[in-house]
Amino acid sequence: MRGPAMTDVARLAGVSHQTVSRVLNGHPNVREQTRLRVQAAIAELGYRPNRAARALVTGRSQVIGVVAQNTTLYGPASLLAALEQTAAEEGFAVSVGSVRDLDQVSISEAVERHLAHRVAGIVVIAPVESAGEALEHLPKDVPLVTVDGDPGRPVPLVTVDQVAGAREATRHLLEAGHRTVWHVSGPADWFDSAGRIEGWREALQAAGAEVPPLVPADWSAASGYRCGQMLARMPEVTAVFTANDHLALGVLRALHEYGRKVPDEISVVGFDDVPEAAYFIPPLTTVRPDFAAVARASLDLLLAQFESGAVGELRQTIAPTLITRQSVAAPPR
């Protein structure tokens, strides 16, 4: 059985199919009363626009172009998979333009390749500072959404609330009784890292706790291991929040080698909730970003742009969730 067509909407609303098309495309030359009548008919019938037909009219394909760094890091890789799944649910394919570096030249070239194939819109996964400048030089008439990009730039952005996630992780450790929390951070040029530092520091200051020196790292377990070797030799350290779960894995290994028991002597919280986190020793308490919700919000923002020309909210922030396991306990007396 076929679903409702545009002609069915037109018949129910008492208008022409051209008027229905204008309402769907956000055309300004439609009387408000007529617009409301058409929208009511759409809702009553459960009509969904035929995007394939619209692609023939607009000249755009049913493909969304994604620009992403060529990386196996869990966060970006999970986000890309979620984007592909969400796009498929809406009848779109995803074409990925992988770049080695997220700089102006690389991003611009990837976008131009997408535009040459007349993609419907573009999503740029832009988690580092160098990507921000490149976005300012992209064509202004291209439907575009950035994910985990620079919150200070005037482009449509969807991001995980890194600050809130880090704040909750740090507060969880403080509420367990720890006097302060040490933070093993991610790379300095990543917005994710900066947000997690901000949330960690905010939680400590709000609790009146001492803010210890930052322990800088990259995203790897090896880097976490090196930081863990230092922290393991410091008896005053009883709680550690790491910027991702791979850093936590390295820290746990170092603590084990130095005989510092987790969580009896030191508590550890990570970020990302990688699939292996539940099988660390001990199972890791961590912060879980909702990559599916980020992908959904990104696609909704993109669809709004190339279907009606309306951008809508320029900023959408998706809250993560604290997942409690067995790596946190009260500090030793």
Phi, psi and omega in degrees: 000129183285152175281172179297142179255171180299326180294328177294319177297315181298318181295315181293323182275349180072036179227177177278162178291335176295323178293318177301317179299318180295322177296315181298327182265008176068029182294135184288336185272055175226129180296145185300320180297319178294317180301317180294322180294318179294316180298323177294319179294320178299315181294318182295320182275343185070035183287137173237133182300144175278099186290332178296317178295321180295327179298324178295325181286316185277342183084002178268152178276176174265043182233135174255129179271131177242133174250123183213151176289143179285095186214154175256008178303140188301314184300300180300321180294319179293322179295318179298317178297320179293323177297316180297318181293315181294319178297319180298323179296335179264005177087020180245147169266163179240130174250121185260124173260099181277136178235149179288318181232143179269066178248176186300314183295312183296315180293317180299318179294319179295319178296317179299321178297319177296315182296327178297335178262011174054050178295157181288329180188173186228136172245127178248118174276106194234069188276001184239158185299323184296337180285334185300314181296323181297324183294331181290341183259005180281156178303137186283343183265010181264125174302120190219139172226137173255148179240130181056035180269196183282116181292349181269000182253145186278061175231150178304131188222135170237133184210155170289143178283085182297321182298312181296320180297316179292323178299317182292320179297316181293317179298323179300319179291319178296320180291340175283351176113002181283141184286328176205175183225129175271147183236123171266110190268165173274187181300144187295335185267007178264133177295324177303314181297315181298318180295323181288325174296316181299315180294320177300312182293320179300316182296319179295315182294322179296329181271357183071023181270155176295140176261105182286167179300142176292144176250098186285145180208183167256205182265003191268157175296325179297319178294319176299323179297316179297317178295321179297325177299321178291312183295327182296333181273001183252103185297338180284347180279118178238350182211135182227130172248121180257151186288343170206174186286331178292323173298318179300320179300316178295319178297315180301319179297315180295317180298319178299316182294328180270003177077018177268114187281137176246124007260010187299321181253324180223133175262147182225134174232138179251197179209132175124326186053060175298155183304332182278349187301326180289349183247005171297165174245109354283167175306134193272127167286133187205175179253128184256112172287148179264085184295326179296319179292323177297316179297317180298314180295322179297315181292320178300318180294323179290315180299321179298325181288311186268356174265323183233353181083356181269132180277326183073210180294130180282340183231128172228124182246128185255123183285136173272179184231134175282127179251111184268131177229225189248021183260008180232134175208173177296150180292157178294146180277000000 
